[in-house]
Amino acid sequence: MIVSHQNSIDLINVAKQTRLAAMKLAVLSTEQKNQAIEAIASALESAKDEILSANIADCEAATKAGIAKPLYKRLQLDEHKLRDTITGVRNVGKLADPVGAVQIHREIDTGLVFKRVTCPLGVLGVIFEARPEAAIQIASLAIKSGNGVILKGGKEAINSCEAIVKAVKKGLSQTAVNPDAVQLLTTREETLELLKLDRYVDLIIPRGSNSFVRFVQENTRIPVLGHADGICHLYVDATADIDKAVTITVDSKTHYPAACNAIETLLVHRSIAPQFLPKVATILQELNVELRGDKLTRDILSSSFSNIETATEEDWETEYSDLILSIRIVDTLEDAIAHINDYGSKHTDAVVTENKEVADTFLALVNAAGVYHNCSTRFADGFRYGFGAEVGISTQQMPPRGPVGLEGLITYKYQMRGDSHICATYTGANAKKFTHQDLPIDG
Amino acid sequence: MIVSHQNSIDLINVAKQTRLAAMKLAVLSTEQKNQAIEAIASALESAKDEILSANIADCEAATKAGIAKPLYKRLQLDEHKLRDTITGVRNVGKLADPVGAVQIHREIDTGLVFKRVTCPLGVLGVIFEARPEAAIQIASLAIKSGNGVILKGGKEAINSCEAIVKAVKKGLSQTAVNPDAVQLLTTREETLELLKLDRYVDLIIPRGSNSFVRFVQENTRIPVLGHADGICHLYVDATADIDKAVTITVDSKTHYPAACNAIETLLVHRSIAPQFLPKVATILQELNVELRGDKLTRDILSSSFSNIETATEEDWETEYSDLILSIRIVDTLEDAIAHINDYGSKHTDAVVTENKEVADTFLALVNAAGVYHNCSTRFADGFRYGFGAEVGISTQQMPPRGPVGLEGLITYKYQMRGDSHICATYTGANAKKFTHQDLPIDG
């Protein structure tokens, strides 16, 4: 117990240090922040050998521990990957500064004016798994958005992360940004402590498995940016072009099945199912996709395909993250929408139809961050949306929602300036009226 | 236990009905929603006698139960208050429709275009205390923003709320809005159940005491819009104009001390304290403000004022909501900022100074939704900001922050339209490039 108490005091001190550094970082100019980002890039280049050696040590330890192959691939950081990541750092430097934007500029009365101005959130807590280069990406996004960041990498990547953060801090030490703005935690106990620091940490970004994200969401009072499930749907309406439906189904399922924006369930209108299903099933099975269908689907496919399992209630609620697709036949567009709103995760859902009215209804009534017509759900991604950098995809109902760029790392404040203005002037019998006049936004 | 189980099933059914009605409401035109709001106003006028009688019954019961006087005043709904509230409903009709605004319109590639469009949140859960007219205000804001709403009024106001919601539903029954969009809960057990309905309710707005709001925040996974504490500060810098400082202090403390935007603590620079404090203390004591000071404050004031209590650590953390003010003397601007960031509630804090640099530093470094220069903290209010209607004041770090208008009741979705566009086209060796071209926002 003494150790645990000591740990939480240490972590509170780390968080306080980060907050102090973040306060100073918050008011730096765009140029100063960009210089710091360039310094990070250069420092990482200089520390290349050290980082790659550390990563080799991590990989050797992981091999000894019998790590799973996909995890090993994510852990591995070769020269090529490191170079690309450093290019990514420099690209963050080129992004527009999200801080200091005037969103509202309004006169309340003569001489009393307010502005709503964007500002950093404060301190971010980012918990990620094996990929060590995530530490680099996140640190550069944090600096660009004026935030301090407390990083916690996967335990497999501990040597890599330590080498990376050492280089980042060394780079920052030459700049206006205090190196305390970027911190690294290394133990699981610290992660649990971090989730309790709602006085010091303003946003938690968990990157990892669904169950991990859900654990974080359920065990902190700090706002969480991210998503647990990505149960995306494609609905092929009676009015669909069958070739388009096949093309979009295949891309949405197979282009990268482990991604959160891949579809898990295909909904098909009853009237088009006999024509569409055999075509798409043939191609999907060639691509090794396991199909699970409701009774009607299996009836239609049973003559040509012997291996279609029955889809159960559990299937509609499952994110396979794998080459598996559940198929359900619906009687109407409304049934499709109801299924999606019941079982979906508000991530991204698409309709294939040549009928504009059907498309409009689907896009209006499906409750998801992304509602698509005649295109693949795989477009749900910050880079593809043109946001430059993605800090995560949110499936919450409240903004920020969907793929979130740097704007997810900022908030705003109302700055009011007056000259002895008081509220008593505007109340009571002789109340003065407010002018409420919008002023030029750059004024 | 059986009763409780039955209750939660009933409430789930109510929530499902509300959600269905809200789905249809979400896609109505501005005109249809405004017609519904006018119908509410007319129905309330027609039901005037019934509502006022119901309120008299509530007031009589409250008197018998020995209700406190301020609570009684809030409970009381006379003809005048009701008329003003109905005028408020018609004003909501005149507000701009927050739904359907295009925030981003972007071409990803030829023929592949997305829009970020504002849309309603879904279903609101609003829990309020004695004031029955809150039910009217909230229902009209919910309809205008396209949301369903589940209302829970204070138990003292049960007859009034039932009469009001009956009239609202009667009004809606003549319009495109299904009356199920507005629901009333009447028991405390239902409030607790409501907080568990994160599948059906998208936002909880608690209106009431600090402890009640904190209870809600700590007992639901649904996002909560509101604030527990309003610990606001005024800092009088060495460079302040003393007359302005006195004027602003008096307004910020005494104009409406029960409001969340009234100040609780006055911070004074050491060098100006001997001139400023006796002046402001004289006026504050004439206005019956109890003063509590740190040692230096008491030293300065002791010759002329015998009744200044000692301010303790607890005072810096207390929202008095009353005619009490704690005073602390600081050595520097930085000390003032540190005190505010340590003890404040991120609501609204102000500085009095004639020095632009001091003002700029304060406005940049104080972490609060509102940071003011030379004006009263009492301006922190949606109506005064020109938002037309206020759904609450948020002291969270994430947006929406500060006074929140209708925009706090909406979210957005990304609507993507293509023509068989798939992601495979944009990856791999022959990857096509995205065009990422912004299009006219009204296009």
Coordinates of C-alpha atoms in Angstrom, one line a residue, chain A:
Chain A
M1 CA 0.0 0.0 0.0
I2 CA 2.9 2.4 0.8
V3 CA 4.3 1.8 -2.6
S4 CA 1.0 2.5 -4.3
H5 CA 0.5 5.7 -2.4
Q6 CA 4.0 6.8 -3.2
N7 CA 3.3 6.0 -6.9
S8 CA 0.2 8.2 -7.0
I9 CA 2.1 11.1 -5.4
D10 CA 4.9 10.7 -8.0
L11 CA 2.4 10.7 -10.8
I12 CA 0.6 13.7 -9.4
N13 CA 3.9 15.5 -9.4
V14 CA 4.6 14.4 -13.0
A15 CA 1.1 15.7 -14.0
K16 CA 1.6 19.0 -12.2
Q17 CA 5.0 19.5 -14.0
T18 CA 3.3 18.6 -17.3
R19 CA 0.5 21.1 -16.6
L20 CA 3.0 23.9 -15.8
A21 CA 4.9 23.2 -19.0
A22 CA 1.6 23.1 -21.0
M23 CA 0.5 26.5 -19.6
K24 CA 3.6 28.1 -21.1
L25 CA 3.3 26.1 -24.3
A26 CA -0.3 27.2 -24.6
V27 CA 0.7 30.8 -25.3
L28 CA 3.6 30.2 -27.7
S29 CA 3.4 31.5 -31.2
T30 CA 2.8 29.2 -34.2
E31 CA 6.4 29.8 -35.2
Q32 CA 7.8 28.8 -31.8
K33 CA 5.7 25.6 -31.9
N34 CA 6.8 24.8 -35.4
Q35 CA 10.4 25.3 -34.4
A36 CA 9.9 22.8 -31.6
I37 CA 8.3 20.3 -34.0
E38 CA 11.3 20.6 -36.3
A39 CA 13.6 20.2 -33.4
I40 CA 11.8 17.0 -32.5
A41 CA 12.2 15.7 -36.1
S42 CA 16.0 16.5 -36.1
A43 CA 16.5 15.0 -32.7
L44 CA 14.8 11.8 -33.8
E45 CA 17.1 11.6 -36.8
S46 CA 20.1 12.1 -34.6
A47 CA 19.0 9.4 -32.2
K48 CA 18.1 7.0 -35.0
D49 CA 20.6 4.3 -34.1
E50 CA 19.7 4.4 -30.4
I51 CA 16.0 4.1 -31.2
L52 CA 16.4 1.3 -33.6
S53 CA 18.7 -0.6 -31.2
A54 CA 16.1 -0.1 -28.4
N55 CA 13.5 -1.5 -30.7
I56 CA 15.6 -4.5 -31.6
A57 CA 15.9 -5.2 -27.9
D58 CA 12.1 -4.9 -27.5
C59 CA 11.5 -7.2 -30.5
E60 CA 14.0 -9.8 -29.1
A61 CA 12.3 -9.8 -25.8
A62 CA 8.9 -10.1 -27.5
T63 CA 10.0 -13.1 -29.5
K64 CA 11.3 -14.8 -26.4
A65 CA 7.9 -14.1 -24.7
G66 CA 6.2 -15.7 -27.7
I67 CA 4.3 -12.6 -28.9
A68 CA 1.6 -13.0 -31.6
K69 CA 2.7 -12.2 -35.1
P70 CA 0.4 -9.2 -35.8
L71 CA 1.5 -7.6 -32.5
Y72 CA 5.1 -8.2 -33.4
K73 CA 4.6 -6.4 -36.7
R74 CA 3.2 -3.4 -35.0
L75 CA 6.0 -3.4 -32.5
Q76 CA 8.8 -3.5 -35.1
L77 CA 10.2 -0.1 -36.0
D78 CA 12.7 -0.3 -38.9
E79 CA 14.6 2.5 -40.5
H80 CA 11.9 2.9 -43.2
K81 CA 9.1 3.2 -40.7
L82 CA 11.0 5.6 -38.5
R83 CA 11.9 7.8 -41.5
D84 CA 8.2 7.9 -42.6
T85 CA 7.2 8.8 -39.1
I86 CA 9.7 11.7 -39.0
T87 CA 8.3 12.9 -42.3
G88 CA 4.9 12.8 -40.6
V89 CA 6.2 15.0 -37.8
R90 CA 7.3 17.6 -40.3
N91 CA 3.9 17.4 -41.9
V92 CA 2.3 18.2 -38.6
G93 CA 4.5 21.3 -38.6
K94 CA 2.9 22.3 -41.9
L95 CA -0.7 22.0 -40.6
A96 CA -2.7 25.1 -39.7
D97 CA -2.4 26.1 -36.1
P98 CA -5.7 25.1 -34.4
V99 CA -5.0 27.6 -31.5
G100 CA -6.0 31.2 -31.5
A101 CA -8.8 31.1 -34.0
V102 CA -11.5 33.7 -33.4
Q103 CA -14.9 31.9 -33.7
I104 CA -17.1 34.7 -32.5
H105 CA -16.3 38.5 -32.2
R106 CA -19.2 40.4 -30.9
E107 CA -20.0 43.8 -29.4
I108 CA -22.3 43.5 -26.4
D109 CA -22.5 47.2 -25.9
T110 CA -20.3 50.2 -26.8
G111 CA -16.9 49.4 -25.5
L112 CA -17.8 45.9 -24.2
V113 CA -16.6 43.3 -26.7
F114 CA -16.1 39.6 -26.5
K115 CA -14.3 37.0 -28.6
R116 CA -14.6 33.3 -28.5
V117 CA -11.0 32.1 -29.1
T118 CA -9.7 28.6 -29.5
C119 CA -7.1 27.4 -27.0
P120 CA -5.4 24.1 -26.0
L121 CA -7.2 21.6 -23.8
G122 CA -4.2 21.5 -21.3
V123 CA -2.8 18.0 -20.7
L124 CA -3.6 14.9 -22.7
G125 CA -3.2 11.4 -21.5
V126 CA -2.6 9.0 -24.3
I127 CA -2.5 5.3 -23.8
F128 CA -1.4 3.2 -26.7
E129 CA -0.4 -0.4 -27.4
A130 CA 2.5 -1.9 -29.2
R131 CA 3.3 0.6 -32.0
P132 CA 6.2 2.7 -30.7
E133 CA 6.0 5.3 -33.5
A134 CA 2.6 6.3 -32.0
A135 CA 4.6 8.1 -29.3
I136 CA 6.2 10.3 -32.0
Q137 CA 3.0 11.1 -33.8
I138 CA 1.1 12.0 -30.6
A139 CA 3.9 14.1 -29.2
S140 CA 4.0 16.2 -32.4
L141 CA 0.2 16.6 -32.5
A142 CA 0.2 17.6 -28.8
I143 CA 2.9 20.3 -29.3
K144 CA 1.2 21.6 -32.4
S145 CA -2.1 22.0 -30.6
G146 CA -0.3 23.6 -27.5
N147 CA -1.0 20.7 -25.2
G148 CA 1.2 18.8 -22.7
V149 CA 1.0 15.1 -23.1
I150 CA 1.5 12.1 -20.8
L151 CA 2.3 9.0 -22.9
K152 CA 1.9 5.4 -21.8
G153 CA 3.1 2.9 -24.3
G154 CA 2.6 -0.8 -24.4
K155 CA 5.0 -2.7 -22.1
E156 CA 6.4 -4.6 -25.1
A157 CA 7.6 -1.3 -26.5
I158 CA 9.2 0.1 -23.4
N159 CA 12.8 0.4 -24.6
S160 CA 11.7 1.9 -27.9
C161 CA 9.4 4.4 -26.2
E162 CA 12.0 5.4 -23.7
A163 CA 14.6 6.1 -26.5
I164 CA 12.0 8.0 -28.5
V165 CA 10.8 10.2 -25.6
K166 CA 14.4 10.8 -24.6
A167 CA 15.1 12.1 -28.1
V168 CA 11.9 14.2 -28.2
K169 CA 12.8 15.8 -24.8
K170 CA 16.4 16.5 -26.1
G171 CA 15.0 18.1 -29.2
L172 CA 12.6 20.3 -27.1
S173 CA 15.4 21.4 -24.7
Q174 CA 16.7 23.6 -27.5
T175 CA 13.4 25.3 -28.0
A176 CA 10.8 27.5 -26.3
V177 CA 8.9 24.4 -25.3
N178 CA 9.8 23.0 -21.9
P179 CA 10.7 19.3 -22.3
D180 CA 8.3 18.6 -19.3
A181 CA 5.5 19.0 -21.8
V182 CA 6.1 15.4 -22.9
Q183 CA 6.2 12.6 -20.3
L184 CA 6.4 8.9 -20.5
L185 CA 4.8 6.4 -18.1
T186 CA 6.0 2.9 -18.1
T187 CA 4.0 0.7 -15.7
R188 CA 0.4 -0.6 -15.8
E189 CA -0.1 0.8 -12.3
E190 CA 0.6 4.2 -13.6
T191 CA -2.1 3.8 -16.2
L192 CA -4.7 3.1 -13.6
E193 CA -3.5 6.2 -11.5
L194 CA -3.5 8.3 -14.7
L195 CA -7.3 7.6 -15.1
K196 CA -7.9 9.1 -11.7
L197 CA -6.2 12.4 -12.3
D198 CA -9.2 14.4 -13.5
R199 CA -7.8 17.5 -11.8
Y200 CA -4.7 17.4 -13.9
V201 CA -5.5 15.6 -17.2
D202 CA -8.1 17.0 -19.6
L203 CA -8.6 14.3 -22.2
I204 CA -7.7 10.6 -22.4
I205 CA -7.1 9.1 -25.8
P206 CA -6.9 5.3 -25.5
R207 CA -5.7 3.4 -28.6
G208 CA -6.1 -0.3 -28.5
S209 CA -8.6 -3.1 -28.4
N210 CA -12.3 -2.6 -28.0
S211 CA -12.2 -4.1 -24.5
F212 CA -9.3 -1.8 -23.5
V213 CA -11.1 1.3 -24.7
R214 CA -14.3 0.2 -22.9
F215 CA -12.3 -0.4 -19.8
V216 CA -10.9 3.2 -20.0
Q217 CA -14.3 4.7 -20.7
E218 CA -15.8 3.0 -17.6
N219 CA -13.0 3.8 -15.3
T220 CA -12.4 7.5 -15.6
R221 CA -14.2 10.8 -15.1
I222 CA -11.9 12.4 -17.6
P223 CA -13.4 12.8 -21.1
V224 CA -12.4 10.0 -23.4
L225 CA -11.8 10.5 -27.2
G226 CA -12.1 7.2 -29.1
H227 CA -14.4 4.4 -29.8
A228 CA -14.9 0.9 -28.5
D229 CA -16.9 -0.7 -31.3
G230 CA -16.9 -0.2 -35.0
I231 CA -19.9 -2.1 -36.2
C232 CA -20.4 -0.7 -39.7
H233 CA -23.2 -1.7 -42.1
L234 CA -23.8 -1.6 -45.8
Y235 CA -27.4 -1.7 -47.0
V236 CA -28.1 -2.7 -50.6
D237 CA -31.5 -1.3 -51.5
A238 CA -34.0 -2.7 -54.0
T239 CA -33.0 0.2 -56.2
A240 CA -29.2 -0.6 -56.1
D241 CA -27.0 -1.0 -59.2
I242 CA -25.8 -4.5 -58.6
D243 CA -22.3 -4.0 -59.9
K244 CA -21.8 -1.0 -57.7
A245 CA -23.2 -2.9 -54.7
V246 CA -20.7 -5.8 -55.3
T247 CA -17.7 -3.4 -55.7
I248 CA -18.6 -1.4 -52.6
T249 CA -19.3 -4.5 -50.5
V250 CA -16.0 -6.1 -51.4
D251 CA -14.0 -2.9 -50.6
S252 CA -15.9 -2.2 -47.4
K253 CA -15.3 -5.8 -46.1
T254 CA -11.9 -6.9 -47.5
H255 CA -9.8 -3.8 -48.0
Y256 CA -8.6 -3.9 -44.4
P257 CA -10.9 -6.1 -42.3
A258 CA -9.2 -5.2 -39.0
A259 CA -10.0 -1.5 -39.4
C260 CA -12.9 -0.1 -37.4
N261 CA -14.5 1.3 -40.6
A262 CA -14.8 -2.1 -42.3
I263 CA -18.3 -3.5 -42.5
E264 CA -19.5 -6.4 -40.2
T265 CA -23.1 -6.7 -41.5
L266 CA -24.6 -6.6 -45.0
L267 CA -28.3 -5.7 -45.2
V268 CA -30.0 -6.6 -48.4
H269 CA -33.5 -5.7 -49.6
R270 CA -35.6 -8.8 -50.2
S271 CA -36.4 -8.0 -53.8
I272 CA -32.8 -7.7 -55.0
A273 CA -31.3 -10.5 -52.8
P274 CA -31.8 -13.3 -55.4
Q275 CA -29.8 -11.4 -58.0
F276 CA -27.3 -9.7 -55.8
L277 CA -26.4 -12.3 -53.1
P278 CA -25.0 -15.1 -55.4
K279 CA -22.8 -12.6 -57.2
V280 CA -21.3 -11.0 -54.1
A281 CA -21.0 -14.3 -52.3
T282 CA -18.9 -15.8 -55.1
I283 CA -16.4 -13.0 -55.0
L284 CA -16.3 -12.7 -51.2
Q285 CA -15.6 -16.5 -50.8
E286 CA -12.8 -16.2 -53.4
L287 CA -11.4 -13.6 -51.1
N288 CA -11.7 -16.1 -48.1
V289 CA -14.5 -14.2 -46.4
E290 CA -16.6 -16.4 -44.2
L291 CA -20.3 -15.7 -44.6
R292 CA -23.0 -16.0 -42.0
G293 CA -26.7 -15.5 -43.0
D294 CA -30.2 -15.3 -41.7
K295 CA -32.7 -17.9 -43.0
L296 CA -33.6 -16.2 -46.2
T297 CA -30.0 -15.5 -47.1
R298 CA -29.2 -19.2 -46.6
D299 CA -32.2 -20.3 -48.6
I300 CA -31.0 -18.1 -51.5
L301 CA -27.4 -19.2 -51.3
S302 CA -27.8 -22.9 -50.3
S303 CA -28.0 -24.2 -53.9
S304 CA -24.6 -22.9 -54.8
F305 CA -22.8 -22.5 -51.4
S306 CA -22.8 -25.2 -48.8
N307 CA -20.9 -23.4 -46.1
I308 CA -23.0 -20.5 -45.1
E309 CA -23.4 -20.6 -41.3
T310 CA -26.5 -19.3 -39.5
A311 CA -26.2 -15.7 -38.3
T312 CA -27.5 -15.3 -34.8
E313 CA -28.5 -12.3 -32.7
E314 CA -24.9 -12.3 -31.4
D315 CA -23.6 -11.8 -34.9
W316 CA -25.5 -8.5 -35.4
E317 CA -23.7 -7.2 -32.3
T318 CA -20.2 -8.4 -33.1
E319 CA -17.3 -6.5 -34.6
Y320 CA -15.4 -9.4 -36.2
S321 CA -12.3 -7.3 -37.2
D322 CA -11.7 -10.2 -39.5
L323 CA -12.8 -11.8 -42.8
I324 CA -16.3 -12.6 -41.6
L325 CA -19.5 -11.0 -42.8
S326 CA -23.0 -11.5 -41.5
I327 CA -25.9 -11.0 -44.0
R328 CA -29.5 -10.2 -43.2
I329 CA -32.4 -9.7 -45.6
V330 CA -34.8 -6.8 -44.9
D331 CA -38.2 -6.0 -46.3
T332 CA -37.9 -2.3 -46.4
L333 CA -35.6 0.6 -46.2
E334 CA -37.1 1.4 -42.8
D335 CA -36.2 -2.1 -41.5
A336 CA -32.6 -1.6 -42.6
I337 CA -32.5 1.8 -40.8
A338 CA -34.0 0.3 -37.7
H339 CA -31.5 -2.6 -37.7
I340 CA -28.6 -0.1 -38.0
N341 CA -29.8 2.2 -35.3
D342 CA -30.4 -0.8 -33.0
Y343 CA -27.2 -2.8 -33.6
G344 CA -24.8 -0.2 -35.0
S345 CA -22.1 1.6 -33.1
K346 CA -22.7 5.1 -34.7
H347 CA -19.5 4.8 -36.6
T348 CA -20.1 4.6 -40.4
D349 CA -23.0 3.1 -42.4
A350 CA -23.6 3.2 -46.2
V351 CA -26.5 2.6 -48.6
V352 CA -26.2 1.5 -52.2
T353 CA -29.1 2.9 -54.3
E354 CA -29.8 4.7 -57.6
N355 CA -32.8 6.4 -56.0
K356 CA -32.1 9.8 -54.6
E357 CA -35.0 9.7 -52.2
V358 CA -33.9 6.4 -50.7
A359 CA -30.4 7.8 -50.3
D360 CA -31.6 11.0 -48.7
T361 CA -33.8 9.1 -46.2
F362 CA -31.0 6.8 -45.3
L363 CA -28.5 9.7 -44.8
A364 CA -31.1 11.6 -42.7
L365 CA -32.4 8.8 -40.5
V366 CA -29.4 6.6 -39.8
N367 CA -27.8 7.8 -36.6
A368 CA -24.0 7.5 -37.2
A369 CA -21.0 9.8 -37.4
G370 CA -20.7 8.8 -41.1
V371 CA -23.7 8.1 -43.4
Y372 CA -22.6 7.3 -47.0
H373 CA -24.2 6.8 -50.3
N374 CA -22.7 4.6 -53.0
C375 CA -19.2 4.6 -51.6
S376 CA -17.1 2.4 -49.3
T377 CA -17.3 2.8 -45.5
R378 CA -13.5 2.6 -45.6
F379 CA -13.4 6.4 -46.4
A380 CA -14.2 7.1 -42.7
D381 CA -10.7 8.3 -41.8
G382 CA -9.1 11.7 -40.9
F383 CA -6.5 11.6 -43.7
R384 CA -9.1 10.7 -46.3
Y385 CA -11.4 13.5 -45.1
G386 CA -8.4 15.9 -45.5
F387 CA -7.9 16.7 -41.9
G388 CA -4.2 16.2 -42.2
A389 CA -3.7 14.3 -38.9
E390 CA -6.2 12.1 -37.0
V391 CA -6.2 11.9 -33.3
G392 CA -8.9 9.3 -33.3
I393 CA -12.4 8.4 -34.4
S394 CA -15.2 9.1 -32.0
T395 CA -18.5 7.3 -32.0
Q396 CA -20.0 9.5 -29.3
Q397 CA -23.1 11.4 -30.1
M398 CA -21.7 14.7 -28.9
P399 CA -19.1 16.6 -31.0
P400 CA -16.3 16.0 -31.8
R401 CA -17.6 13.0 -33.7
G402 CA -16.3 10.7 -36.4
P403 CA -12.7 11.1 -37.5
V404 CA -11.2 13.9 -35.4
G405 CA -8.3 16.0 -36.5
L406 CA -6.4 18.6 -34.4
E407 CA -9.7 20.2 -33.5
G408 CA -10.3 17.4 -31.0
L409 CA -7.4 18.6 -29.0
I410 CA -8.6 22.2 -28.5
T411 CA -11.3 24.0 -26.7
Y412 CA -12.2 27.7 -26.5
K413 CA -12.7 30.5 -24.1
Y414 CA -14.7 33.7 -24.1
Q415 CA -12.5 36.7 -23.7
M416 CA -14.5 39.8 -22.7
R417 CA -13.0 43.3 -22.5
G418 CA -14.9 46.3 -21.1
D419 CA -14.3 49.6 -19.4
S420 CA -16.0 49.3 -16.1
H421 CA -19.1 47.7 -17.6
I422 CA -21.4 46.2 -15.0
C423 CA -24.6 44.2 -15.3
A424 CA -26.7 46.6 -13.1
T425 CA -26.7 48.9 -16.1
Y426 CA -28.7 46.4 -18.1
T427 CA -31.3 45.4 -15.6
G428 CA -34.2 47.1 -13.8
A429 CA -36.5 49.9 -14.8
N430 CA -34.0 52.0 -16.9
A431 CA -32.2 49.0 -18.3
K432 CA -29.9 49.8 -21.2
K433 CA -30.2 47.5 -24.2
F434 CA -27.4 45.4 -25.5
T435 CA -26.3 46.1 -29.0
H436 CA -25.3 42.5 -29.8
Q437 CA -23.5 43.4 -33.0
D438 CA -21.1 40.9 -34.7
L439 CA -17.8 42.4 -35.6
P440 CA -15.3 41.3 -38.3
I441 CA -13.8 38.0 -37.3
D442 CA -10.2 39.1 -37.9
G443 CA -10.7 42.4 -36.0

